[in-house]
Amino acid sequence: MIRAFVPRIHNWSVCDSFCAGLKFVKEKRAETWDFTTRYLLSEREFEFRFGAVMLLNHYLTEAWLEDVLGAYLDHRHEKYYAKMAIAWGLSQAFAFDPSTTLSQLEANKHKLDPFVHQKALQKILESRKVSPEHKAIIKSLKSVKGGASSG
C-alpha cells in the first residue's frame, strides 16, 4: 500500500504527515531500510523527500546514525523540497548527535549541494534542540562559507 501511495504524494505536508504516521518502521528498521532508501534514488521530488523524511523520522538512533548521515551525504536531488528534506534531516541529526554530525558534515562538505549545506546550517541555528555552544560553532562555519548569500 505504501508503494502505491508514495507516487501520489504531491506536496511536502502530505509527505511529512504520511512519514510520521508510519510508526511500525521503528520496530522494523532493518527490514525497511532498503525499501526506504530506494526512494533516495528517485528523480521525482516527493518520492525522494519520502525517503529522506522517513530517515529523519524513524532512523535517527545511535545504531543508525552513521547510515542515515551516509545516505544524506551520498544522495542529491535538484528539486527544492527534496533538498530541503536533506537539510532538515541533517539538522535533526545534528540535534541528535552534534559531534558525529558535525564531523561528517565537515569531512563530506564537498559532497553536499551548497544550498543544502547552507540550509542545514540555517536549520541547526533555528533549532531549539541545539545548545548555544553548538550554535556558535555553526555560526562560525556559516560565516566562513559566506553567510546567507548562498541561499
PDB file of C-alpha atoms in Angstrom:
ATOM      1  CA  MET A   1       0.000   0.000   0.000  1.00  0.00           C
ATOM      2  CA  ILE A   2       2.893   2.357   0.752  1.00  0.00           C
ATOM      3  CA  ARG A   3       4.440   1.635  -2.629  1.00  0.00           C
ATOM      4  CA  ALA A   4       1.125   2.540  -4.291  1.00  0.00           C
ATOM      5  CA  PHE A   5       0.646   5.729  -2.269  1.00  0.00           C
ATOM      6  CA  VAL A   6       4.100   7.345  -2.441  1.00  0.00           C
ATOM      7  CA  PRO A   7       3.898   8.243  -6.177  1.00  0.00           C
ATOM      8  CA  ARG A   8       0.653  10.112  -5.419  1.00  0.00           C
ATOM      9  CA  ILE A   9       2.328  12.480  -2.949  1.00  0.00           C
ATOM     10  CA  HIS A  10       2.497  15.964  -4.463  1.00  0.00           C
ATOM     11  CA  ASN A  11       3.292  18.268  -1.546  1.00  0.00           C
ATOM     12  CA  TRP A  12       5.535  18.396   1.492  1.00  0.00           C
ATOM     13  CA  SER A  13       2.705  18.393   4.031  1.00  0.00           C
ATOM     14  CA  VAL A  14       1.176  15.117   2.864  1.00  0.00           C
ATOM     15  CA  CYS A  15       4.650  13.605   2.570  1.00  0.00           C
ATOM     16  CA  ASP A  16       5.762  14.596   6.046  1.00  0.00           C
ATOM     17  CA  SER A  17       2.471  13.634   7.715  1.00  0.00           C
ATOM     18  CA  PHE A  18       2.423  10.273   5.979  1.00  0.00           C
ATOM     19  CA  CYS A  19       6.008   9.540   7.027  1.00  0.00           C
ATOM     20  CA  ALA A  20       5.297  10.463  10.641  1.00  0.00           C
ATOM     21  CA  GLY A  21       2.349   8.082  10.710  1.00  0.00           C
ATOM     22  CA  LEU A  22       4.349   5.013   9.660  1.00  0.00           C
ATOM     23  CA  LYS A  23       5.264   4.192  13.248  1.00  0.00           C
ATOM     24  CA  PHE A  24       5.730   0.470  12.609  1.00  0.00           C
ATOM     25  CA  VAL A  25       9.057   1.288  10.933  1.00  0.00           C
ATOM     26  CA  LYS A  26      10.695   1.897  14.322  1.00  0.00           C
ATOM     27  CA  GLU A  27      10.178  -1.777  15.149  1.00  0.00           C
ATOM     28  CA  LYS A  28      11.272  -2.931  11.698  1.00  0.00           C
ATOM     29  CA  ARG A  29      14.191  -0.622  10.833  1.00  0.00           C
ATOM     30  CA  ALA A  30      16.456  -3.314   9.407  1.00  0.00           C
ATOM     31  CA  GLU A  31      13.645  -4.808   7.332  1.00  0.00           C
ATOM     32  CA  THR A  32      12.510  -1.446   5.925  1.00  0.00           C
ATOM     33  CA  TRP A  33      15.910   0.239   5.322  1.00  0.00           C
ATOM     34  CA  ASP A  34      16.332  -0.900   1.704  1.00  0.00           C
ATOM     35  CA  PHE A  35      12.710  -0.109   0.883  1.00  0.00           C
ATOM     36  CA  THR A  36      13.069   3.376   2.369  1.00  0.00           C
ATOM     37  CA  THR A  37      16.446   4.317   0.911  1.00  0.00           C
ATOM     38  CA  ARG A  38      15.419   3.152  -2.548  1.00  0.00           C
ATOM     39  CA  TYR A  39      13.318   6.320  -2.734  1.00  0.00           C
ATOM     40  CA  LEU A  40      16.500   8.390  -2.436  1.00  0.00           C
ATOM     41  CA  LEU A  41      17.274   7.216  -5.966  1.00  0.00           C
ATOM     42  CA  SER A  42      14.045   8.637  -7.386  1.00  0.00           C
ATOM     43  CA  GLU A  43      14.092  11.599  -9.720  1.00  0.00           C
ATOM     44  CA  ARG A  44      10.600  12.513  -8.522  1.00  0.00           C
ATOM     45  CA  GLU A  45      10.771  15.273  -5.929  1.00  0.00           C
ATOM     46  CA  PHE A  46       8.311  13.927  -3.383  1.00  0.00           C
ATOM     47  CA  GLU A  47       9.348  10.297  -3.721  1.00  0.00           C
ATOM     48  CA  PHE A  48      12.879  11.413  -2.862  1.00  0.00           C
ATOM     49  CA  ARG A  49      11.539  13.523   0.001  1.00  0.00           C
ATOM     50  CA  PHE A  50       9.615  10.499   1.285  1.00  0.00           C
ATOM     51  CA  GLY A  51      12.881   8.566   1.636  1.00  0.00           C
ATOM     52  CA  ALA A  52      14.694  11.457   3.306  1.00  0.00           C
ATOM     53  CA  VAL A  53      11.890  12.243   5.761  1.00  0.00           C
ATOM     54  CA  MET A  54      11.461   8.583   6.644  1.00  0.00           C
ATOM     55  CA  LEU A  55      15.104   8.518   7.705  1.00  0.00           C
ATOM     56  CA  LEU A  56      14.789  11.543   9.962  1.00  0.00           C
ATOM     57  CA  ASN A  57      11.522  10.325  11.491  1.00  0.00           C
ATOM     58  CA  HIS A  58      12.409   6.700  12.095  1.00  0.00           C
ATOM     59  CA  TYR A  59      16.169   6.114  11.879  1.00  0.00           C
ATOM     60  CA  LEU A  60      17.819   8.830  13.978  1.00  0.00           C
ATOM     61  CA  THR A  61      19.153   6.472  16.623  1.00  0.00           C
ATOM     62  CA  GLU A  62      22.636   5.712  17.832  1.00  0.00           C
ATOM     63  CA  ALA A  63      22.645   2.445  15.905  1.00  0.00           C
ATOM     64  CA  TRP A  64      21.505   4.013  12.608  1.00  0.00           C
ATOM     65  CA  LEU A  65      23.051   7.499  12.668  1.00  0.00           C
ATOM     66  CA  GLU A  66      26.082   6.682  10.511  1.00  0.00           C
ATOM     67  CA  ASP A  67      23.851   5.037   7.897  1.00  0.00           C
ATOM     68  CA  VAL A  68      21.460   7.994   7.879  1.00  0.00           C
ATOM     69  CA  LEU A  69      24.290  10.514   7.514  1.00  0.00           C
ATOM     70  CA  GLY A  70      25.818   8.412   4.763  1.00  0.00           C
ATOM     71  CA  ALA A  71      22.522   8.308   2.898  1.00  0.00           C
ATOM     72  CA  TYR A  72      22.050  12.076   3.231  1.00  0.00           C
ATOM     73  CA  LEU A  73      25.588  12.817   2.105  1.00  0.00           C
ATOM     74  CA  ASP A  74      25.523  10.379  -0.822  1.00  0.00           C
ATOM     75  CA  HIS A  75      22.230  11.414  -2.427  1.00  0.00           C
ATOM     76  CA  ARG A  76      21.419  14.554  -4.371  1.00  0.00           C
ATOM     77  CA  HIS A  77      18.351  15.982  -5.999  1.00  0.00           C
ATOM     78  CA  GLU A  78      17.763  19.180  -7.928  1.00  0.00           C
ATOM     79  CA  LYS A  79      14.251  19.972  -6.687  1.00  0.00           C
ATOM     80  CA  TYR A  80      13.620  22.341  -3.784  1.00  0.00           C
ATOM     81  CA  TYR A  81      11.553  20.124  -1.450  1.00  0.00           C
ATOM     82  CA  ALA A  82      13.951  17.224  -1.889  1.00  0.00           C
ATOM     83  CA  LYS A  83      16.911  19.456  -1.000  1.00  0.00           C
ATOM     84  CA  MET A  84      15.065  20.868   1.983  1.00  0.00           C
ATOM     85  CA  ALA A  85      14.370  17.349   3.278  1.00  0.00           C
ATOM     86  CA  ILE A  86      18.092  16.572   3.286  1.00  0.00           C
ATOM     87  CA  ALA A  87      18.852  19.888   5.028  1.00  0.00           C
ATOM     88  CA  TRP A  88      16.135  19.200   7.602  1.00  0.00           C
ATOM     89  CA  GLY A  89      17.421  15.672   8.135  1.00  0.00           C
ATOM     90  CA  LEU A  90      20.973  16.892   8.657  1.00  0.00           C
ATOM     91  CA  SER A  91      19.775  19.490  11.155  1.00  0.00           C
ATOM     92  CA  GLN A  92      17.825  16.842  13.089  1.00  0.00           C
ATOM     93  CA  ALA A  93      20.850  14.555  13.038  1.00  0.00           C
ATOM     94  CA  PHE A  94      22.919  17.419  14.450  1.00  0.00           C
ATOM     95  CA  ALA A  95      20.387  17.960  17.236  1.00  0.00           C
ATOM     96  CA  PHE A  96      20.535  14.230  17.996  1.00  0.00           C
ATOM     97  CA  ASP A  97      24.360  13.917  17.920  1.00  0.00           C
ATOM     98  CA  PRO A  98      26.211  17.185  17.276  1.00  0.00           C
ATOM     99  CA  SER A  99      29.777  15.852  17.301  1.00  0.00           C
ATOM    100  CA  THR A 100      29.202  12.937  14.919  1.00  0.00           C
ATOM    101  CA  THR A 101      27.086  15.017  12.551  1.00  0.00           C
ATOM    102  CA  LEU A 102      29.492  17.959  12.562  1.00  0.00           C
ATOM    103  CA  SER A 103      32.476  15.730  11.824  1.00  0.00           C
ATOM    104  CA  GLN A 104      30.571  14.099   8.953  1.00  0.00           C
ATOM    105  CA  LEU A 105      29.448  17.475   7.588  1.00  0.00           C
ATOM    106  CA  GLU A 106      32.995  18.782   7.637  1.00  0.00           C
ATOM    107  CA  ALA A 107      34.556  15.626   6.188  1.00  0.00           C
ATOM    108  CA  ASN A 108      31.978  15.390   3.402  1.00  0.00           C
ATOM    109  CA  LYS A 109      31.079  19.005   2.648  1.00  0.00           C
ATOM    110  CA  HIS A 110      32.409  18.556  -0.900  1.00  0.00           C
ATOM    111  CA  LYS A 111      29.612  16.017  -1.498  1.00  0.00           C
ATOM    112  CA  LEU A 112      26.808  18.346  -0.433  1.00  0.00           C
ATOM    113  CA  ASP A 113      24.997  20.751  -2.681  1.00  0.00           C
ATOM    114  CA  PRO A 114      25.995  24.248  -1.415  1.00  0.00           C
ATOM    115  CA  PHE A 115      22.316  25.171  -0.998  1.00  0.00           C
ATOM    116  CA  VAL A 116      21.688  22.065   1.132  1.00  0.00           C
ATOM    117  CA  HIS A 117      24.785  22.767   3.226  1.00  0.00           C
ATOM    118  CA  GLN A 118      23.712  26.334   3.962  1.00  0.00           C
ATOM    119  CA  LYS A 119      20.101  25.365   4.663  1.00  0.00           C
ATOM    120  CA  ALA A 120      21.246  22.615   7.028  1.00  0.00           C
ATOM    121  CA  LEU A 121      23.363  25.141   8.926  1.00  0.00           C
ATOM    122  CA  GLN A 122      20.454  27.597   8.979  1.00  0.00           C
ATOM    123  CA  LYS A 123      18.056  24.961  10.308  1.00  0.00           C
ATOM    124  CA  ILE A 124      20.554  23.972  13.009  1.00  0.00           C
ATOM    125  CA  LEU A 125      20.755  27.614  14.093  1.00  0.00           C
ATOM    126  CA  GLU A 126      16.946  27.844  14.207  1.00  0.00           C
ATOM    127  CA  SER A 127      16.569  24.677  16.285  1.00  0.00           C
ATOM    128  CA  ARG A 128      15.588  24.881  19.936  1.00  0.00           C
ATOM    129  CA  LYS A 129      17.232  21.490  20.471  1.00  0.00           C
ATOM    130  CA  VAL A 130      20.759  22.815  19.808  1.00  0.00           C
ATOM    131  CA  SER A 131      22.826  24.372  22.589  1.00  0.00           C
ATOM    132  CA  PRO A 132      24.172  27.931  22.341  1.00  0.00           C
ATOM    133  CA  GLU A 133      27.708  26.500  22.303  1.00  0.00           C
ATOM    134  CA  HIS A 134      26.955  24.341  19.286  1.00  0.00           C
ATOM    135  CA  LYS A 135      25.167  27.224  17.571  1.00  0.00           C
ATOM    136  CA  ALA A 136      28.329  29.316  17.965  1.00  0.00           C
ATOM    137  CA  ILE A 137      30.293  26.619  16.130  1.00  0.00           C
ATOM    138  CA  ILE A 138      27.705  26.539  13.345  1.00  0.00           C
ATOM    139  CA  LYS A 139      27.724  30.360  13.075  1.00  0.00           C
ATOM    140  CA  SER A 140      31.471  30.267  12.561  1.00  0.00           C
ATOM    141  CA  LEU A 141      31.021  27.700   9.769  1.00  0.00           C
ATOM    142  CA  LYS A 142      28.324  29.792   8.144  1.00  0.00           C
ATOM    143  CA  SER A 143      30.481  32.926   8.192  1.00  0.00           C
ATOM    144  CA  VAL A 144      33.389  31.043   6.618  1.00  0.00           C
ATOM    145  CA  LYS A 145      31.122  29.809   3.822  1.00  0.00           C
ATOM    146  CA  GLY A 146      29.839  33.304   3.055  1.00  0.00           C
ATOM    147  CA  GLY A 147      26.734  33.514   5.179  1.00  0.00           C
ATOM    148  CA  ALA A 148      23.246  33.847   3.759  1.00  0.00           C
ATOM    149  CA  SER A 149      24.366  34.839   0.273  1.00  0.00           C
ATOM    150  CA  SER A 150      24.336  31.164  -0.759  1.00  0.00           C
ATOM    151  CA  GLY A 151      20.568  30.881  -0.468  1.00  0.00           C
TER     152      GLY A 151
END
